[in-house]
Structure formats: structure tokens, C-alpha cells
Amino acid sequence: MFIFDAHLDLSMNAMEWNRDLTWSVEEIRESEIGMTDKPDRGNNTVSFEAMRKGNIGLCMATQIARYVHKDNSLPGWNSPQQAWAHTQAQLAWYRTMEEAGELVQIRNGKQLKAHLENWKTSEGKKPIGYILSLEGADSIVSIDYLERSYEQGLRAIGPAHYGPGTYAHGTNSVGGIGTKGKALLKEIERLNIILDATHLCDQSFWETMDNYNGPVWASHNNCRALVNHNRQFSDEQIIELIFRNAVIGIALDAWMMVPNWVRGESTPKGMNVTLQQMINNIDHICQLAGNTLHVGIGTDLDGGFGKEQCPSDIDTIADLQKIPQLLSARGYSTSDIENIMSANFLRFLQNTWS
Ligand SMILES: [Zn+2]
């Protein structure tokens, strides 16, 4: 079954982890034996080959570069200009992958339709479709940079990531969106870019809802009812997003799937983390909505964590093909499953771009 993954940090892996995604998952693992600079070395799950094997023919692919103030201990660039330049390096990698025939950028409904048709009918190695998104807006030096990003193909943006940001407060911080955030939302709306509500802290989330009327979704966000943490959506937030016709992508980071996960200590097997918890999150949103139209897949695989911190039944991203069977076992019909695996996000994109 065709899969749309709403959140993959492909260029971050290329440009910060030094992973060549044209290699197989195995080859990347072997190249990282003995490396200790990142907690997930040798545990990667994503490569272009694995995506093709898993029929993941389209994804939201991020640019991500945080700017941090001097008084903040989070890792990040010391100026928004450096952060912007880093996103441009990431974009340059996406462009070279297009030239190599590995990726194809999708910017509008016509290209989307053509890509889906091509993926279905063509033989051999096919370019994987990617739509550019920005995780955390700190690299937008000033509001007019957003139009430049739009020209480059940016079609979704999350105003915040972790901590306090220029335009909103993100995960593990408390605060609103301020005048800069409001100005950014106006520009997002004018350019018809999709607002990604993922990572907004509660106050910034609700202020965003009060100040924004354009298309909104959440690319990778799980349910607070299942794991109680500010990174997760409360039922009230999920209901608000459903009311706005959003789709919420469910992520596979283990600490967002089971309570009491301890980073670097807990193991997927020890905590019994499997795709079943993803199904629980999917089901929770379907129960709140009363239908299967508002949830999808947004794995975040290799988003700073690997096999050591994702479901034990995931070896590579190709294992996402296990999800339809699990949904079927929970009583979901074929059309429900198609909605969840891709159709909800694809419909959202076509509606936004029509
Ligand atoms: Zn994220």
C-alpha cells in the first residue's frame, strides 16, 4: 500500500549525521561502527532504498536549523543568519538528490497528481517525491525571507521546535507568539503555506489558533491522553484541529509512545514498544473524530533517534508496511486504512493547492 510520511529529517541526516541516503541502511550502519558522537549511531532506519522497498513514495522532508539566544543551553546556531545558511545547505543537498534521480520536488497539485501516477505506473528505480517543510522558523531571518523559501518550494512550516523561539514557544517552554509570531502567521496565510502545529507549546498553540485562518495540520504529534507530556496534544487540541479539517501524523519516537521512557536507558523490547502504540494513537484520534479522516503517518524516523528508540518491530522504514495489517486486525476497513496510510494527507494537499 502507498505510504505518505509527513515528517522525515532527510537533509539533517545527510548534512549533520553525514549519512549518504543513497546507501542501504546496512551500509550506513556499517560505516558508523565505533562512532559515539550521536546517540543513534549505527541504528539508522531510513535510506532511499528502504523507502522504495516500503512503498513510501512521498514525504514531507524538512529543513531544520535552530537559532538560540546566548542565555539558552539548547544546541543551535548563534545567529538566525547562520541558521538560514544551514537550511540553504540542506536545500542544496535536496537539489543534488533531484539531479541524481533519487528525489523529485513536489510544489503544486499538478505535480502531485503526476508524481502519484508516475509512482504507480513506472518501472525500476523511481524518484521519491518530497515536499519541503521547515521545522522551527528561527532560520527565517525576517518575515520577507519566508517568500524566498516559498519560491524554493517550501509548503509547510512549524513556527517553533524545542524551547523558546523567535516566532513562538516550542516543546518544554511556556509562552506566547508575540508580535513577530503574529506577523509570521499573517505571511504564512498570505502565501498559503501549511501551518504545522507540531511542537507548539499550549499557550502558543491556542494563540496561533486565535490568529490564524489558513490551512493547518500536525506532521508528527502523538496524544497526551496516552503519554502525558507537553509535546503531545491534549484531546481539546486534537478536537480543535479536527474542527479545522487538519490531519495529524503519528510519530514513532519511543518516548512519545509509552509513559516513563528514560532516554539512553530504556529499550524498545524492555518497555514493550511496538507499532501497537502507534495504532493506539491512531485509534484515539479516530474515536475523537468519529471517523478515519484526520490521522496519518508522520514517523520522524531517524529524527535524532534510531532503532534504540523506536518500535521493536521496525528495523527499517520499509517496515511501515506492517501497519495496514495491524489496523485491519483492529477492525479498520481497507478504505479506512488507505485514508490513514496516505489519502488523508494527499486530500489535504490537493485541497490546499486547488
Ligand atoms: Zn520534531
CSV table of C-alpha atoms and ligand atoms in Angstrom, one decimal:
chain,number,residue,atom,x,y,z
A,1,MET,CA,0.0,0.0,0.0
A,2,PHE,CA,1.2,3.5,-0.9
A,3,ILE,CA,2.5,5.4,2.1
A,4,PHE,CA,2.9,9.2,2.7
A,5,ASP,CA,5.2,10.0,5.6
A,6,ALA,CA,4.5,13.6,6.9
A,7,HIS,CA,7.8,14.0,8.7
A,8,LEU,CA,11.3,12.9,7.7
A,9,ASP,CA,14.5,14.9,8.5
A,10,LEU,CA,16.3,13.6,5.4
A,11,SER,CA,18.7,16.5,4.9
A,12,MET,CA,19.6,16.7,8.6
A,13,ASN,CA,20.8,13.1,8.3
A,14,ALA,CA,22.8,14.0,5.2
A,15,MET,CA,24.3,17.3,6.4
A,16,GLU,CA,24.7,16.7,10.2
A,17,TRP,CA,25.0,12.9,10.6
A,18,ASN,CA,27.0,12.6,7.3
A,19,ARG,CA,24.7,9.9,6.1
A,20,ASP,CA,24.6,9.2,2.3
A,21,LEU,CA,20.9,8.1,1.9
A,22,THR,CA,21.8,6.6,-1.5
A,23,TRP,CA,23.5,3.9,0.5
A,24,SER,CA,21.5,1.0,2.0
A,25,VAL,CA,20.5,1.1,5.7
A,26,GLU,CA,23.0,-1.7,6.3
A,27,GLU,CA,25.9,0.2,4.6
A,28,ILE,CA,25.2,3.3,6.6
A,29,ARG,CA,25.1,1.2,9.8
A,30,GLU,CA,28.5,-0.4,8.9
A,31,SER,CA,30.0,3.0,8.3
A,32,GLU,CA,29.1,4.1,11.8
A,33,ILE,CA,30.6,1.2,13.8
A,34,GLY,CA,32.6,2.7,16.7
A,35,MET,CA,31.2,6.2,16.3
A,36,THR,CA,29.8,7.8,19.5
A,37,ASP,CA,29.2,11.4,18.5
A,38,LYS,CA,25.4,10.9,18.3
A,39,PRO,CA,23.3,8.6,20.5
A,40,ASP,CA,21.8,6.8,17.4
A,41,ARG,CA,24.9,5.9,15.5
A,42,GLY,CA,24.6,2.6,13.8
A,43,ASN,CA,20.9,2.4,14.5
A,44,ASN,CA,19.6,4.3,11.4
A,45,THR,CA,16.4,3.1,9.8
A,46,VAL,CA,16.0,5.3,6.7
A,47,SER,CA,17.5,5.2,3.2
A,48,PHE,CA,16.1,5.8,-0.3
A,49,GLU,CA,16.3,2.1,-1.0
A,50,ALA,CA,14.3,1.3,2.2
A,51,MET,CA,11.7,4.0,1.3
A,52,ARG,CA,11.2,2.4,-2.1
A,53,LYS,CA,11.0,-1.1,-0.6
A,54,GLY,CA,8.3,0.2,1.8
A,55,ASN,CA,6.4,2.0,-1.0
A,56,ILE,CA,6.9,5.3,0.8
A,57,GLY,CA,6.7,7.3,-2.4
A,58,LEU,CA,6.1,10.7,-1.0
A,59,CYS,CA,7.1,12.5,2.2
A,60,MET,CA,7.4,15.9,3.9
A,61,ALA,CA,11.1,16.5,4.1
A,62,THR,CA,12.5,19.0,6.5
A,63,GLN,CA,14.9,21.9,6.6
A,64,ILE,CA,15.8,22.3,10.3
A,65,ALA,CA,18.2,24.7,11.9
A,66,ARG,CA,17.7,26.3,15.3
A,67,TYR,CA,18.9,29.7,16.4
A,68,VAL,CA,19.4,30.0,20.2
A,69,HIS,CA,20.0,33.1,22.3
A,70,LYS,CA,23.2,33.3,24.4
A,71,ASP,CA,21.2,32.5,27.6
A,72,ASN,CA,19.8,29.3,26.2
A,73,SER,CA,21.5,25.9,26.7
A,74,LEU,CA,19.8,24.1,23.8
A,75,PRO,CA,22.2,23.3,20.9
A,76,GLY,CA,21.8,25.7,17.9
A,77,TRP,CA,23.3,28.4,15.8
A,78,ASN,CA,24.3,31.7,17.4
A,79,SER,CA,22.5,33.8,14.8
A,80,PRO,CA,19.4,33.5,12.6
A,81,GLN,CA,21.7,34.2,9.6
A,82,GLN,CA,23.8,31.1,10.3
A,83,ALA,CA,20.6,29.1,10.8
A,84,TRP,CA,19.3,30.3,7.4
A,85,ALA,CA,22.5,29.4,5.7
A,86,HIS,CA,22.4,25.9,7.2
A,87,THR,CA,18.8,25.4,5.8
A,88,GLN,CA,20.2,26.5,2.4
A,89,ALA,CA,22.9,23.9,2.6
A,90,GLN,CA,20.2,21.3,3.3
A,91,LEU,CA,18.3,22.6,0.3
A,92,ALA,CA,21.4,22.2,-1.8
A,93,TRP,CA,21.6,18.6,-0.8
A,94,TYR,CA,17.9,18.0,-1.8
A,95,ARG,CA,18.6,19.6,-5.2
A,96,THR,CA,21.6,17.3,-5.8
A,97,MET,CA,19.5,14.4,-4.9
A,98,GLU,CA,16.9,15.6,-7.5
A,99,GLU,CA,19.7,15.8,-10.1
A,100,ALA,CA,20.8,12.2,-9.1
A,101,GLY,CA,17.3,11.0,-9.8
A,102,GLU,CA,16.7,10.0,-6.2
A,103,LEU,CA,14.1,12.7,-5.3
A,104,VAL,CA,11.6,14.8,-7.1
A,105,GLN,CA,10.3,18.0,-5.5
A,106,ILE,CA,6.5,18.5,-5.4
A,107,ARG,CA,5.2,22.1,-5.2
A,108,ASN,CA,1.7,22.0,-6.5
A,109,GLY,CA,-1.4,19.9,-7.2
A,110,LYS,CA,-0.5,19.2,-10.8
A,111,GLN,CA,3.0,17.9,-9.9
A,112,LEU,CA,1.4,15.9,-7.1
A,113,LYS,CA,-1.0,14.2,-9.4
A,114,ALA,CA,1.7,13.5,-12.0
A,115,HIS,CA,4.0,12.0,-9.3
A,116,LEU,CA,1.4,9.7,-7.9
A,117,GLU,CA,0.6,8.4,-11.4
A,118,ASN,CA,4.3,8.0,-12.2
A,119,TRP,CA,4.9,6.1,-9.0
A,120,LYS,CA,2.1,3.7,-9.7
A,121,THR,CA,3.0,3.0,-13.4
A,122,SER,CA,6.7,3.4,-13.9
A,123,GLU,CA,9.2,0.5,-13.6
A,124,GLY,CA,12.6,0.4,-12.0
A,125,LYS,CA,14.2,3.0,-9.7
A,126,LYS,CA,11.7,5.8,-9.2
A,127,PRO,CA,12.5,9.2,-7.7
A,128,ILE,CA,10.8,9.6,-4.3
A,129,GLY,CA,8.5,12.7,-4.1
A,130,TYR,CA,9.4,15.2,-1.4
A,131,ILE,CA,7.6,18.4,-0.2
A,132,LEU,CA,9.8,20.9,1.6
A,133,SER,CA,8.9,21.8,5.1
A,134,LEU,CA,10.6,23.9,7.8
A,135,GLU,CA,10.7,22.6,11.4
A,136,GLY,CA,11.1,25.6,13.6
A,137,ALA,CA,11.0,29.0,12.0
A,138,ASP,CA,14.1,30.6,13.7
A,139,SER,CA,16.0,30.5,10.5
A,140,ILE,CA,13.5,32.9,8.9
A,141,VAL,CA,15.8,35.9,9.5
A,142,SER,CA,13.0,38.4,8.8
A,143,ILE,CA,9.4,38.0,7.5
A,144,ASP,CA,10.4,38.6,3.9
A,145,TYR,CA,12.7,35.5,3.9
A,146,LEU,CA,9.5,33.4,4.0
A,147,GLU,CA,8.6,34.3,0.5
A,148,ARG,CA,12.1,33.3,-0.6
A,149,SER,CA,11.6,29.9,1.0
A,150,TYR,CA,8.2,29.7,-0.7
A,151,GLU,CA,9.9,30.3,-4.1
A,152,GLN,CA,12.3,27.5,-3.2
A,153,GLY,CA,9.3,25.2,-2.7
A,154,LEU,CA,8.6,25.5,1.0
A,155,ARG,CA,5.0,24.3,1.5
A,156,ALA,CA,4.7,23.7,5.3
A,157,ILE,CA,6.2,25.4,8.3
A,158,GLY,CA,6.2,24.8,12.1
A,159,PRO,CA,6.8,28.1,13.9
A,160,ALA,CA,8.7,26.5,16.8
A,161,HIS,CA,10.7,23.4,17.7
A,162,TYR,CA,12.2,22.9,21.2
A,163,GLY,CA,12.4,25.8,23.6
A,164,PRO,CA,11.6,29.5,23.2
A,165,GLY,CA,11.9,30.6,19.5
A,166,THR,CA,11.7,33.9,17.7
A,167,TYR,CA,8.1,33.4,16.5
A,168,ALA,CA,6.6,31.0,19.1
A,169,HIS,CA,7.4,28.9,22.1
A,170,GLY,CA,8.0,25.3,21.5
A,171,THR,CA,8.2,22.0,23.4
A,172,ASN,CA,9.3,22.2,27.0
A,173,SER,CA,8.9,26.0,27.1
A,174,VAL,CA,6.0,28.3,28.1
A,175,GLY,CA,4.9,31.4,26.4
A,176,GLY,CA,3.0,33.0,23.5
A,177,ILE,CA,3.7,34.0,19.9
A,178,GLY,CA,4.2,37.8,20.3
A,179,THR,CA,4.0,40.4,17.6
A,180,LYS,CA,6.7,38.6,15.5
A,181,GLY,CA,4.7,35.3,15.7
A,182,LYS,CA,1.5,37.1,14.6
A,183,ALA,CA,3.3,38.7,11.7
A,184,LEU,CA,4.7,35.4,10.6
A,185,LEU,CA,1.2,33.8,10.7
A,186,LYS,CA,-0.1,36.5,8.5
A,187,GLU,CA,2.6,35.8,5.9
A,188,ILE,CA,2.1,32.1,6.2
A,189,GLU,CA,-1.6,32.6,5.4
A,190,ARG,CA,-0.9,35.1,2.6
A,191,LEU,CA,1.5,32.6,0.9
A,192,ASN,CA,-1.0,29.7,1.5
A,193,ILE,CA,1.8,27.7,3.3
A,194,ILE,CA,0.5,24.9,5.6
A,195,LEU,CA,1.0,25.7,9.2
A,196,ASP,CA,2.4,22.7,11.2
A,197,ALA,CA,1.1,22.9,14.7
A,198,THR,CA,3.6,20.3,15.9
A,199,HIS,CA,5.9,21.4,18.8
A,200,LEU,CA,3.9,24.5,19.7
A,201,CYS,CA,3.6,24.7,23.5
A,202,ASP,CA,0.0,25.0,24.8
A,203,GLN,CA,-0.1,28.8,25.1
A,204,SER,CA,1.5,29.3,21.6
A,205,PHE,CA,-0.9,26.7,20.1
A,206,TRP,CA,-4.0,28.4,21.3
A,207,GLU,CA,-2.7,31.9,20.4
A,208,THR,CA,-1.9,30.5,17.0
A,209,MET,CA,-5.5,29.2,16.6
A,210,ASP,CA,-6.8,32.6,17.6
A,211,ASN,CA,-4.6,34.4,15.0
A,212,TYR,CA,-4.6,32.1,12.0
A,213,ASN,CA,-7.2,31.1,9.5
A,214,GLY,CA,-5.2,29.2,6.8
A,215,PRO,CA,-4.5,25.5,6.3
A,216,VAL,CA,-3.2,23.8,9.4
A,217,TRP,CA,-2.0,20.2,10.2
A,218,ALA,CA,0.3,18.5,12.6
A,219,SER,CA,3.0,16.5,10.8
A,220,HIS,CA,4.3,14.4,13.8
A,221,ASN,CA,2.4,14.6,17.1
A,222,ASN,CA,1.0,12.0,19.4
A,223,CYS,CA,-1.7,12.0,22.1
A,224,ARG,CA,-1.4,13.4,25.6
A,225,ALA,CA,-4.1,11.0,26.8
A,226,LEU,CA,-1.7,8.1,26.1
A,227,VAL,CA,1.6,9.7,27.2
A,228,ASN,CA,1.2,12.8,29.4
A,229,HIS,CA,3.8,15.3,28.2
A,230,ASN,CA,3.6,18.9,26.9
A,231,ARG,CA,5.0,17.6,23.5
A,232,GLN,CA,1.7,15.7,23.0
A,233,PHE,CA,-1.7,17.0,22.1
A,234,SER,CA,-4.5,17.2,24.6
A,235,ASP,CA,-7.9,16.0,23.5
A,236,GLU,CA,-9.0,19.7,23.3
A,237,GLN,CA,-6.2,20.4,20.9
A,238,ILE,CA,-7.0,17.4,18.8
A,239,ILE,CA,-10.7,18.4,18.6
A,240,GLU,CA,-9.7,21.9,17.6
A,241,LEU,CA,-7.5,20.5,14.8
A,242,ILE,CA,-10.3,18.2,13.7
A,243,PHE,CA,-12.7,21.1,13.6
A,244,ARG,CA,-10.2,22.9,11.3
A,245,ASN,CA,-10.0,19.8,9.0
A,246,ALA,CA,-6.4,19.0,10.0
A,247,VAL,CA,-4.6,15.7,9.6
A,248,ILE,CA,-2.3,14.6,12.5
A,249,GLY,CA,0.7,12.4,11.7
A,250,ILE,CA,1.6,9.8,14.3
A,251,ALA,CA,5.3,9.6,15.2
A,252,LEU,CA,7.5,6.6,16.2
A,253,ASP,CA,9.8,8.1,18.8
A,254,ALA,CA,9.5,5.6,21.7
A,255,TRP,CA,9.3,8.2,24.5
A,256,MET,CA,6.1,9.6,22.8
A,257,MET,CA,4.6,6.1,22.6
A,258,VAL,CA,4.9,4.7,26.2
A,259,PRO,CA,5.0,6.6,29.5
A,260,ASN,CA,8.1,6.7,31.6
A,261,TRP,CA,10.7,6.2,28.8
A,262,VAL,CA,14.1,7.1,30.0
A,263,ARG,CA,16.4,8.3,27.2
A,264,GLY,CA,19.6,6.2,26.9
A,265,GLU,CA,18.4,3.7,29.4
A,266,SER,CA,15.0,2.2,28.3
A,267,THR,CA,15.0,-0.2,25.4
A,268,PRO,CA,12.1,-0.8,23.0
A,269,LYS,CA,11.9,-4.5,24.0
A,270,GLY,CA,12.2,-3.7,27.7
A,271,MET,CA,9.4,-1.2,27.5
A,272,ASN,CA,7.4,-3.3,25.0
A,273,VAL,CA,7.3,-0.5,22.4
A,274,THR,CA,5.8,-1.8,19.2
A,275,LEU,CA,3.7,-0.4,16.3
A,276,GLN,CA,0.6,-1.3,18.5
A,277,GLN,CA,1.1,2.0,20.4
A,278,MET,CA,1.0,3.8,17.0
A,279,ILE,CA,-2.3,2.1,16.3
A,280,ASN,CA,-3.5,3.2,19.8
A,281,ASN,CA,-2.7,6.8,18.9
A,282,ILE,CA,-4.3,6.5,15.5
A,283,ASP,CA,-7.4,4.9,17.1
A,284,HIS,CA,-7.6,7.6,19.8
A,285,ILE,CA,-7.8,10.4,17.1
A,286,CYS,CA,-10.3,8.4,15.1
A,287,GLN,CA,-12.5,8.0,18.2
A,288,LEU,CA,-12.4,11.7,18.9
A,289,ALA,CA,-13.2,12.5,15.2
A,290,GLY,CA,-15.8,9.8,14.8
A,291,ASN,CA,-14.2,8.9,11.5
A,292,THR,CA,-10.8,8.0,10.0
A,293,LEU,CA,-10.2,11.3,8.1
A,294,HIS,CA,-7.9,13.2,10.4
A,295,VAL,CA,-5.0,11.0,11.1
A,296,GLY,CA,-2.0,9.8,9.1
A,297,ILE,CA,1.7,8.7,9.4
A,298,GLY,CA,4.4,11.2,10.4
A,299,THR,CA,7.1,8.8,11.7
A,300,ASP,CA,10.1,11.2,12.3
A,301,LEU,CA,12.3,8.1,11.8
A,302,ASP,CA,16.0,9.0,12.1
A,303,GLY,CA,14.9,12.3,13.5
A,304,GLY,CA,17.7,12.2,16.1
A,305,PHE,CA,16.8,8.7,17.3
A,306,GLY,CA,17.2,5.3,15.7
A,307,LYS,CA,16.4,1.6,16.4
A,308,GLU,CA,17.4,2.2,20.0
A,309,GLN,CA,14.4,4.4,20.5
A,310,CYS,CA,11.6,3.2,18.1
A,311,PRO,CA,9.2,0.3,18.0
A,312,SER,CA,11.0,-3.1,18.2
A,313,ASP,CA,9.1,-4.3,15.1
A,314,ILE,CA,10.7,-1.5,13.0
A,315,ASP,CA,14.1,-2.5,11.5
A,316,THR,CA,13.9,-0.1,8.6
A,317,ILE,CA,11.3,2.4,7.4
A,318,ALA,CA,10.2,-0.3,5.0
A,319,ASP,CA,8.5,-2.0,8.0
A,320,LEU,CA,5.8,0.7,7.9
A,321,GLN,CA,4.1,-1.8,5.6
A,322,LYS,CA,3.2,-3.8,8.7
A,323,ILE,CA,0.8,-1.0,9.8
A,324,PRO,CA,-2.1,-1.9,7.4
A,325,GLN,CA,-2.3,-5.4,8.8
A,326,LEU,CA,-2.3,-4.1,12.4
A,327,LEU,CA,-5.1,-1.7,11.6
A,328,SER,CA,-7.1,-4.4,9.8
A,329,ALA,CA,-6.8,-6.6,13.0
A,330,ARG,CA,-8.3,-3.7,14.9
A,331,GLY,CA,-11.3,-3.7,12.6
A,332,TYR,CA,-10.4,-0.9,10.2
A,333,SER,CA,-11.7,-1.3,6.7
A,334,THR,CA,-9.5,-1.1,3.6
A,335,SER,CA,-10.7,2.4,2.8
A,336,ASP,CA,-10.1,3.5,6.4
A,337,ILE,CA,-6.6,2.1,6.1
A,338,GLU,CA,-5.9,3.9,2.8
A,339,ASN,CA,-7.1,7.1,4.4
A,340,ILE,CA,-4.6,6.7,7.2
A,341,MET,CA,-1.6,5.5,5.2
A,342,SER,CA,-1.8,8.3,2.7
A,343,ALA,CA,-5.2,9.5,1.4
A,344,ASN,CA,-5.9,12.0,4.2
A,345,PHE,CA,-2.7,13.9,3.8
A,346,LEU,CA,-3.0,13.7,0.0
A,347,ARG,CA,-6.5,15.1,0.1
A,348,PHE,CA,-5.4,17.8,2.4
A,349,LEU,CA,-2.6,18.8,0.0
A,350,GLN,CA,-4.9,18.8,-3.1
A,351,ASN,CA,-7.5,20.9,-1.2
A,352,THR,CA,-4.8,23.4,-0.1
A,353,TRP,CA,-3.3,23.7,-3.6
A,354,SER,CA,-6.5,23.8,-5.6
B,1,ZN,ZN,10.0,17.2,15.6
